[in-house]
Amino acid sequence: MDLDGYRQRAERFCEEIDREHYLHYSGRKASFEIEAIYERHAELFSRRAVEELREVGGRTGGEDGRRIRYLLDFAFQGHLGQAVKSETTELTELEAALEVKGGSEPIPYRSVAVALANEPDAGRRAAIERDRDDLLAERLNPLHLVVLERTHALARELGWASYREACAELRGIDLAALARQARAFVDATDAVYAGIADPELGRAELPALGELRRSDLPRFFRAPALDHMFGRDGLVGAFEQTLSGLGIDLAGQDNVHLDTESRPTKSSRAFCATPRIPDEVYLVISPIGGRDDYEALFHEGGHVEHYGHVDPGLAFEYRRLGDNSVTESFAFLLQHLTEDPAWLRARLGIAEPERVVGHARAVKLVFLRRYAAKVAYELELHDATPSLESMPSRYAELVGGFTRVTWPSEGWLADVDPGFYVAAYLRAWALETSWRRALRDRFGERWFESSEAGGWLVELWRHGQRADASELLAETLGEELDFRVLADEFAPAPA
């Protein structure tokens, strides 16, 4: 197999597919023409390519073996993506076209989360979500189910016992051990969960845990009572000033493009698009006002700065592929600043940031427990012989049980990202905690105003994703990736 030729073609494919994602999800282009891109690069994802990479990787060790494993994961996921490209196209175009009943005005399907976040009436929120879930069940889930079943079948055809086994091997992650760690985190925070979340829910005029509905969560995350502290006009400026404090000039980064314009079909979910790493990187958000905007911008800004600083001389696999826990850890690191008391005082002039800190702490705990449920659920969903008939109720049972929120079952397929991306998020939360502690220890509480801290981060960012999360943490700080650092952050303060 011509590995160098394969790498060059793979990089061209990534550029084209990421540009198409950017244009469509930013609302600049209604169509989503990924089928043509897959057709142009079909040889990258053929069964033969997957099998040859697997065979070569099986007899190659060291750095060459690592690179081939990354390529094999790319080929495997691409093989699956190619097989379901027509369903994926139909799904994305339906999402862009569908509308939910919204009373006097229909709501674009992709804008439902924004509508829920800005709707003060609980009954109206529940009605909007029911309408959205009806559309999901009737129009989208049949396509999601085709994708799932085809994905499972292809993994078995390629020689793995299950899609779960394939992802664990190719990502180099013990998914069962990760699920145990996540469950241990849930157990460790059970006693403090209500004490952290319920007061914040009460301040937001929302029901307590046990009575809270999923439709209430966007409103809770939105935190409109904190809007006066997070002015929309100061959003981009706060990000620019933070980077400046780290010695990074955002305006001088010709490779970074910030897209904050409103467009009718623009995704409500902030994202980073990377057609060419590090030469062309986009940060896309849909501002709705308030603290949520700051979190979204800083999270995606972490991705952008990571990708924008990757050493252009690195191998394609290390610039583009690898363990996404690494880039997610840097996204969480910058996102965390929006709940850091020192940053809130210094950058936004909030003299008493306790309300912001308390709300953010509660939101993070809800998210962590939700993702602990998601990894447990996805292990069952992607096992060798899942009972798909029971999966909708199992999804609602696990996520609802871990979060103590009434959770509808309709999202049992839509709430699943390819390739066990849930594992990347969970590992990233733990890794970010270690980065943050190291920055505070080395550069002080206001590390975000230290160009030396910025230099330390830039040096980390330059390595792309050659090492996985566990390796990078061991190489940099000599520590093990451990979920107990997350649980410790929610432990009661010493008396």
Coordinates of C-alpha atoms in Angstrom, one line a residue:
M1 CA 0.0 0.0 0.0
D2 CA 1.3 3.5 -0.9
L3 CA 0.9 5.1 2.5
D4 CA 2.2 8.5 1.5
G5 CA -0.2 8.7 -1.3
Y6 CA -3.0 7.6 0.9
R7 CA -2.1 10.4 3.4
Q8 CA -2.1 13.1 0.7
R9 CA -5.5 12.0 -0.6
A10 CA -6.9 11.8 2.9
E11 CA -5.8 15.3 3.7
R12 CA -7.6 16.6 0.5
F13 CA -10.7 14.8 1.5
C14 CA -10.7 16.3 5.0
E15 CA -10.3 19.8 3.6
E16 CA -13.3 19.3 1.3
I17 CA -15.6 17.7 3.8
D18 CA -14.8 20.2 6.5
R19 CA -15.4 23.1 4.1
E20 CA -18.7 21.6 3.2
H21 CA -19.6 21.3 6.9
Y22 CA -18.7 24.9 7.5
L23 CA -20.7 26.2 4.6
H24 CA -23.8 24.2 5.4
Y25 CA -23.9 24.5 9.2
S26 CA -22.9 28.1 9.2
G27 CA -26.0 28.8 7.1
R28 CA -24.1 30.0 4.1
K29 CA -25.3 27.0 1.9
A30 CA -28.7 25.2 2.1
S31 CA -27.5 22.0 0.4
F32 CA -25.1 19.5 2.0
E33 CA -23.2 18.0 -0.9
I34 CA -21.1 15.4 0.9
E35 CA -22.1 12.5 -1.4
A36 CA -20.1 14.0 -4.3
I37 CA -17.1 14.4 -2.0
Y38 CA -17.2 10.8 -0.9
E39 CA -17.6 9.7 -4.5
R40 CA -14.4 11.6 -5.5
H41 CA -12.5 10.0 -2.7
A42 CA -14.2 6.6 -2.6
E43 CA -10.9 4.7 -2.7
L44 CA -9.9 6.1 0.7
F45 CA -12.7 4.2 2.4
S46 CA -13.0 1.0 0.4
R47 CA -13.1 -2.3 2.2
R48 CA -9.7 -3.0 0.6
A49 CA -8.2 0.1 2.2
V50 CA -9.5 -0.8 5.6
E51 CA -8.2 -4.3 5.4
E52 CA -4.8 -3.3 4.1
L53 CA -4.3 -0.7 6.8
R54 CA -5.3 -3.2 9.4
E55 CA -2.9 -5.8 8.0
V56 CA 0.0 -3.3 7.8
G57 CA -0.8 -2.0 11.3
G58 CA -0.8 -5.4 12.8
R59 CA 2.9 -5.9 11.9
T60 CA 4.1 -2.3 12.5
G61 CA 5.1 -0.9 15.9
G62 CA 6.4 2.4 17.3
E63 CA 5.5 5.8 15.8
D64 CA 4.8 4.2 12.4
G65 CA 2.3 1.9 14.0
R66 CA 0.7 4.8 15.8
R67 CA 0.3 6.7 12.5
I68 CA -1.2 3.6 10.8
R69 CA -3.7 3.1 13.6
Y70 CA -4.8 6.7 13.2
L71 CA -5.2 6.1 9.5
L72 CA -7.1 2.9 10.1
D73 CA -9.5 4.6 12.4
F74 CA -10.0 7.3 9.7
A75 CA -10.5 4.7 7.0
F76 CA -12.9 2.7 9.1
Q77 CA -15.1 5.6 10.1
G78 CA -15.0 6.9 6.5
H79 CA -16.0 3.5 5.2
L80 CA -19.1 3.7 7.5
G81 CA -19.7 7.3 6.5
Q82 CA -19.6 6.4 2.8
A83 CA -22.0 3.6 3.3
V84 CA -24.6 5.9 4.9
K85 CA -23.8 9.1 3.0
S86 CA -27.3 9.4 1.4
E87 CA -29.0 9.0 4.7
T88 CA -26.7 11.5 6.3
T89 CA -27.4 14.0 3.6
E90 CA -31.1 13.5 3.9
L91 CA -30.9 13.9 7.7
T92 CA -28.9 17.1 7.6
E93 CA -31.1 18.6 4.8
L94 CA -34.3 17.6 6.7
E95 CA -33.0 19.2 9.9
A96 CA -32.3 22.4 7.9
A97 CA -35.8 22.4 6.4
L98 CA -38.1 21.1 9.1
E99 CA -40.1 23.5 11.3
V100 CA -41.7 23.0 14.7
K101 CA -45.0 24.5 15.6
G102 CA -44.3 27.6 17.6
G103 CA -47.7 29.2 18.1
S104 CA -47.9 32.3 15.9
E105 CA -44.5 31.6 14.3
P106 CA -43.0 28.2 13.3
I107 CA -39.6 27.5 14.8
P108 CA -36.8 26.0 12.6
Y109 CA -35.9 22.6 13.9
R110 CA -32.3 23.6 14.5
S111 CA -33.4 26.6 16.5
V112 CA -35.5 24.7 19.0
A113 CA -32.7 24.7 21.6
V114 CA -32.5 28.5 21.3
A115 CA -36.3 28.9 21.5
L116 CA -36.3 26.7 24.7
A117 CA -33.5 28.7 26.2
N118 CA -35.4 32.0 25.7
E119 CA -38.9 30.8 26.6
P120 CA -39.9 31.7 30.2
D121 CA -43.1 29.6 30.3
A122 CA -42.5 26.0 31.4
G123 CA -45.7 24.7 29.7
R124 CA -44.7 26.3 26.4
R125 CA -41.2 24.9 26.6
A126 CA -42.7 21.4 27.1
A127 CA -45.0 21.8 24.2
I128 CA -42.2 23.0 21.9
E129 CA -40.1 20.0 22.9
R130 CA -43.0 17.6 22.4
D131 CA -43.5 18.9 18.8
R132 CA -39.8 18.6 18.2
D133 CA -39.7 15.1 19.5
D134 CA -42.6 14.1 17.4
L135 CA -40.8 15.3 14.3
L136 CA -37.7 13.5 15.5
A137 CA -39.6 10.2 15.9
E138 CA -41.5 10.4 12.7
R139 CA -39.2 12.0 10.2
L140 CA -35.6 11.6 11.5
N141 CA -35.4 8.5 13.6
P142 CA -36.1 6.1 10.7
L143 CA -33.1 7.5 9.0
H144 CA -31.0 7.4 12.2
L145 CA -32.0 3.7 12.6
V146 CA -30.8 2.8 9.1
V147 CA -27.5 4.5 9.8
L148 CA -27.1 2.6 13.1
E149 CA -28.0 -0.8 11.7
R150 CA -25.8 -0.4 8.7
T151 CA -22.9 0.8 10.9
H152 CA -23.2 -2.3 13.2
A153 CA -23.4 -4.7 10.2
L154 CA -20.3 -3.2 8.5
A155 CA -18.2 -3.4 11.7
R156 CA -19.0 -7.1 11.8
E157 CA -18.4 -7.6 8.1
L158 CA -14.9 -6.1 8.6
G159 CA -14.0 -8.6 11.2
W160 CA -14.8 -7.0 14.6
A161 CA -17.3 -8.5 17.0
S162 CA -19.1 -5.2 17.3
Y163 CA -18.9 -1.5 16.5
R164 CA -18.1 -1.1 20.2
E165 CA -15.1 -3.4 19.9
A166 CA -13.9 -1.7 16.7
C167 CA -14.0 1.8 18.3
A168 CA -12.2 0.6 21.5
E169 CA -9.4 -0.9 19.5
L170 CA -9.0 1.9 17.0
R171 CA -9.2 4.7 19.6
G172 CA -7.0 2.9 22.0
I173 CA -9.5 3.4 24.8
D174 CA -10.8 0.8 27.3
L175 CA -14.4 1.9 27.1
A176 CA -15.7 -0.5 29.8
A177 CA -13.1 0.9 32.2
L178 CA -14.1 4.5 31.3
A179 CA -17.7 3.7 32.0
R180 CA -16.7 2.3 35.4
Q181 CA -14.8 5.5 36.2
A182 CA -17.8 7.6 35.1
R183 CA -20.1 5.5 37.2
A184 CA -17.8 5.9 40.2
F185 CA -18.0 9.7 39.6
V186 CA -21.8 9.5 39.7
D187 CA -21.7 7.5 42.9
A188 CA -19.1 9.9 44.5
T189 CA -21.3 12.9 43.7
D190 CA -24.7 11.4 44.6
A191 CA -24.8 12.9 48.1
V192 CA -23.9 16.4 47.0
Y193 CA -25.8 16.6 43.7
A194 CA -29.1 18.0 44.9
G195 CA -27.3 20.4 47.3
I196 CA -25.4 21.8 44.4
A197 CA -28.1 21.8 41.7
D198 CA -31.4 22.5 43.6
P199 CA -30.5 26.0 44.9
E200 CA -29.5 27.1 41.4
L201 CA -32.6 25.6 39.9
G202 CA -34.7 27.5 42.5
R203 CA -33.0 30.8 41.6
A204 CA -33.8 30.1 38.0
E205 CA -37.5 29.5 39.0
L206 CA -37.3 25.9 37.8
P207 CA -38.4 22.7 39.6
A208 CA -35.9 20.7 41.7
L209 CA -34.2 17.5 40.6
G210 CA -36.8 14.7 40.4
E211 CA -39.4 17.1 39.0
L212 CA -37.2 18.9 36.4
R213 CA -38.0 18.1 32.8
R214 CA -35.5 17.9 29.9
S215 CA -37.3 20.8 28.2
D216 CA -36.3 23.0 31.2
L217 CA -32.6 22.4 30.9
P218 CA -31.9 24.9 28.0
R219 CA -33.5 27.6 30.1
F220 CA -31.4 26.6 33.1
F221 CA -28.2 26.6 31.0
R222 CA -29.2 29.9 29.5
A223 CA -29.3 31.6 32.9
P224 CA -31.1 34.8 31.8
A225 CA -30.9 36.2 35.3
L226 CA -27.1 36.5 34.7
D227 CA -27.5 38.4 31.4
H228 CA -26.7 41.7 32.9
M229 CA -23.2 40.4 33.8
F230 CA -22.5 39.0 30.3
G231 CA -23.2 41.8 27.8
R232 CA -23.5 40.6 24.2
D233 CA -21.5 43.6 22.9
G234 CA -18.6 42.6 25.1
L235 CA -18.4 39.0 24.0
V236 CA -15.8 39.0 21.3
G237 CA -13.8 41.7 23.1
A238 CA -13.6 39.6 26.2
F239 CA -12.2 36.7 24.1
E240 CA -9.7 38.9 22.3
Q241 CA -8.5 40.4 25.6
T242 CA -8.1 37.0 27.2
L243 CA -6.0 35.8 24.3
S244 CA -4.0 39.1 24.5
G245 CA -3.3 38.4 28.1
L246 CA -1.8 35.1 27.1
G247 CA 0.3 36.8 24.5
I248 CA -1.9 35.8 21.5
D249 CA -3.1 38.4 19.0
L250 CA -6.4 37.2 17.6
A251 CA -6.6 39.9 15.0
G252 CA -3.1 39.0 13.8
Q253 CA -4.0 35.4 13.3
D254 CA -4.6 35.3 9.5
N255 CA -5.5 31.6 9.7
V256 CA -8.4 32.1 12.2
H257 CA -11.9 33.3 11.1
L258 CA -14.6 34.2 13.6
D259 CA -18.2 33.8 12.3
T260 CA -20.8 35.3 14.7
E261 CA -23.4 36.5 12.1
S262 CA -27.0 35.4 12.4
R263 CA -28.5 33.3 9.5
P264 CA -31.8 31.5 9.4
T265 CA -30.4 28.0 8.9
K266 CA -27.2 28.5 10.9
S267 CA -26.7 25.7 13.5
S268 CA -27.6 26.7 17.0
R269 CA -24.7 24.5 18.2
A270 CA -21.4 26.3 18.2
F271 CA -18.6 24.6 16.3
C272 CA -15.1 24.9 15.0
A273 CA -14.4 24.0 11.3
T274 CA -10.9 23.1 10.2
P275 CA -10.6 22.8 6.4
R276 CA -6.8 23.1 6.6
I277 CA -4.9 22.7 9.9
P278 CA -3.3 25.1 10.9
D279 CA -3.8 27.4 7.9
E280 CA -7.6 27.8 7.8
V281 CA -9.7 27.5 10.9
Y282 CA -13.3 28.8 11.5
L283 CA -15.0 29.5 14.8
V284 CA -18.8 29.6 14.3
I285 CA -21.4 30.5 16.9
S286 CA -25.0 31.7 17.0
P287 CA -25.2 34.3 19.8
I288 CA -28.4 34.3 21.8
G289 CA -27.2 36.5 24.7
G290 CA -25.9 35.8 28.1
R291 CA -23.4 33.5 29.8
D292 CA -24.1 30.7 27.4
D293 CA -22.7 32.7 24.6
Y294 CA -19.5 33.3 26.5
E295 CA -19.2 29.6 27.3
A296 CA -19.8 28.6 23.6
L297 CA -17.3 31.1 22.2
F298 CA -14.6 30.3 24.7
H299 CA -15.1 26.5 24.2
E300 CA -14.8 26.7 20.4
G301 CA -12.1 29.3 20.8
G302 CA -10.0 26.7 22.7
H303 CA -10.4 24.4 19.6
V304 CA -9.5 27.2 17.3
E305 CA -6.3 28.2 19.2
H306 CA -5.2 24.5 19.5
Y307 CA -5.7 23.8 15.8
G308 CA -4.4 27.2 14.8
H309 CA -1.1 26.7 16.6
V310 CA -0.4 23.1 15.5
D311 CA 3.0 22.8 14.0
P312 CA 2.5 22.8 10.2
G313 CA 5.4 20.4 9.8
L314 CA 3.7 17.6 11.8
A315 CA 2.5 14.5 9.9
F316 CA -1.1 14.7 8.6
E317 CA -2.2 12.1 11.2
Y318 CA -0.9 14.2 14.1
R319 CA -2.4 17.5 12.8
R320 CA -5.8 16.1 11.9
L321 CA -6.5 12.7 13.5
G322 CA -5.7 11.1 16.9
D323 CA -7.5 11.4 20.3
N324 CA -10.0 14.3 20.3
S325 CA -9.9 14.2 24.1
V326 CA -6.8 16.4 23.6
T327 CA -8.4 19.2 21.7
E328 CA -11.6 19.0 23.8
S329 CA -9.5 19.5 27.0
F330 CA -8.2 22.8 25.6
A331 CA -11.7 23.8 24.7
F332 CA -12.9 23.1 28.2
L333 CA -9.9 24.9 29.6
L334 CA -10.8 28.2 27.9
Q335 CA -14.5 27.6 28.6
H336 CA -13.8 27.2 32.3
L337 CA -12.5 30.8 32.4
T338 CA -16.1 32.0 32.0
E339 CA -16.8 30.6 35.5
D340 CA -13.5 31.4 37.1
P341 CA -13.9 34.1 39.8
A342 CA -10.5 35.8 39.1
W343 CA -11.3 36.0 35.4
L344 CA -14.9 37.3 36.0
R345 CA -13.5 40.0 38.2
A346 CA -10.6 40.9 35.9
R347 CA -12.3 40.7 32.5
L348 CA -15.9 41.4 33.1
G349 CA -15.7 43.6 36.2
I350 CA -18.0 41.3 38.2
A351 CA -17.2 42.3 41.8
E352 CA -19.2 39.4 43.3
P353 CA -19.0 36.4 41.0
E354 CA -20.4 33.8 43.4
R355 CA -23.8 33.6 41.6
V356 CA -22.0 32.8 38.3
V357 CA -19.7 30.3 39.9
G358 CA -22.5 28.5 41.7
H359 CA -24.6 28.3 38.5
A360 CA -21.7 27.1 36.4
R361 CA -20.8 24.4 39.0
A362 CA -24.4 23.1 39.0
V363 CA -24.5 23.0 35.2
K364 CA -21.2 21.2 34.9
L365 CA -22.3 18.5 37.4
V366 CA -25.5 18.0 35.3
F367 CA -23.4 17.6 32.2
L368 CA -20.9 15.2 33.7
R369 CA -23.6 13.0 35.1
R370 CA -25.4 13.0 31.8
Y371 CA -22.3 12.0 29.9
A372 CA -21.6 9.2 32.4
A373 CA -25.1 7.9 31.5
K374 CA -24.4 8.3 27.8
V375 CA -21.3 6.2 27.9
A376 CA -23.1 3.5 29.8
Y377 CA -26.0 3.6 27.3
E378 CA -23.7 3.6 24.2
L379 CA -21.8 0.6 25.4
E380 CA -25.1 -1.3 25.4
L381 CA -26.4 0.2 22.2
H382 CA -23.2 -0.7 20.3
D383 CA -22.6 -4.1 21.8
A384 CA -22.5 -7.2 19.7
T385 CA -26.2 -8.1 19.9
P386 CA -28.1 -5.1 21.3
S387 CA -31.9 -5.4 21.7
L388 CA -32.9 -2.3 19.8
E389 CA -36.5 -2.6 20.8
S390 CA -35.5 -1.9 24.4
M391 CA -33.0 0.9 23.7
P392 CA -35.4 3.9 23.7
S393 CA -36.6 3.1 27.2
R394 CA -33.1 2.2 28.3
Y395 CA -31.8 5.6 27.1
A396 CA -34.5 7.4 29.0
E397 CA -33.9 5.3 32.1
L398 CA -30.1 5.7 32.2
V399 CA -29.9 9.4 31.3
G400 CA -33.0 10.3 33.4
G401 CA -31.7 8.2 36.3
F402 CA -28.2 9.7 36.4
T403 CA -29.4 13.3 36.0
R404 CA -32.7 12.9 38.0
V405 CA -34.4 14.7 35.1
T406 CA -37.5 13.4 33.3
W407 CA -36.0 12.5 30.0
P408 CA -37.9 11.6 26.8
S409 CA -36.9 8.5 24.9
E410 CA -37.2 9.9 21.4
G411 CA -33.5 11.0 21.3
W412 CA -32.2 7.5 21.7
L413 CA -30.5 7.7 18.3
A414 CA -30.1 11.4 17.7
D415 CA -28.2 11.8 21.0
V416 CA -25.4 9.5 19.9
D417 CA -22.3 10.8 18.2
P418 CA -20.2 8.6 15.9
G419 CA -17.1 6.8 17.2
F420 CA -17.9 7.0 20.9
Y421 CA -17.2 10.7 21.0
V422 CA -18.8 10.7 24.4
A423 CA -15.5 9.1 25.6
A424 CA -13.5 12.1 24.2
Y425 CA -15.7 14.5 26.3
L426 CA -15.4 12.5 29.5
R427 CA -11.6 12.1 29.2
A428 CA -11.3 15.8 28.3
W429 CA -13.0 17.0 31.4
A430 CA -10.5 15.1 33.5
L431 CA -7.6 16.3 31.5
E432 CA -8.7 19.9 31.6
T433 CA -8.8 19.7 35.4
S434 CA -5.1 18.7 35.4
W435 CA -4.2 21.5 32.9
R436 CA -6.0 24.1 35.0
R437 CA -4.3 23.0 38.3
A438 CA -0.9 23.1 36.6
L439 CA -1.5 26.6 35.2
R440 CA -2.5 27.9 38.6
D441 CA 0.4 26.2 40.4
R442 CA 3.0 27.6 37.9
F443 CA 1.6 31.0 36.9
G444 CA -0.8 31.9 39.7
E445 CA -4.6 32.4 40.0
R446 CA -4.6 34.9 37.1
W447 CA -2.6 32.7 34.8
F448 CA -4.8 34.0 31.9
E449 CA -2.9 37.3 32.2
S450 CA 0.5 35.6 31.8
S451 CA 2.3 35.5 28.4
E452 CA 4.4 32.7 30.0
A453 CA 1.3 30.7 30.6
G454 CA 0.3 31.4 27.0
G455 CA 3.7 30.2 25.8
W456 CA 3.3 27.0 27.8
L457 CA -0.1 26.3 26.2
V458 CA 1.2 27.2 22.7
E459 CA 4.0 24.6 23.1
L460 CA 1.4 22.0 24.0
W461 CA -0.8 23.0 21.1
R462 CA 2.0 22.7 18.7
H463 CA 2.1 18.9 19.2
G464 CA -1.4 18.5 17.7
Q465 CA -2.8 15.1 18.7
R466 CA 0.2 12.9 18.3
A467 CA -0.2 11.6 21.9
D468 CA -3.5 10.6 23.3
A469 CA -4.9 12.2 26.5
S470 CA -3.2 9.7 28.9
E471 CA 0.1 9.9 27.2
L472 CA 0.1 13.7 26.9
L473 CA -0.7 14.1 30.6
A474 CA 2.0 11.7 31.6
E475 CA 4.6 13.3 29.3
T476 CA 3.8 16.8 30.4
L477 CA 2.9 16.6 34.1
G478 CA 3.8 13.0 35.0
E479 CA 0.2 12.3 36.1
E480 CA -2.4 9.6 35.4
L481 CA -5.8 10.5 33.8
D482 CA -8.1 10.0 36.8
F483 CA -11.7 10.9 37.3
R484 CA -11.2 11.4 41.0
V485 CA -9.9 14.9 40.2
L486 CA -13.3 15.7 38.9
A487 CA -15.2 14.3 41.9
D488 CA -12.8 16.3 44.2
E489 CA -14.0 19.5 42.6
F490 CA -17.5 18.8 43.9
A491 CA -16.6 17.7 47.3
P492 CA -17.9 19.9 50.2
A493 CA -15.6 22.6 51.4
P494 CA -13.7 21.6 54.6
A495 CA -15.5 22.8 57.7

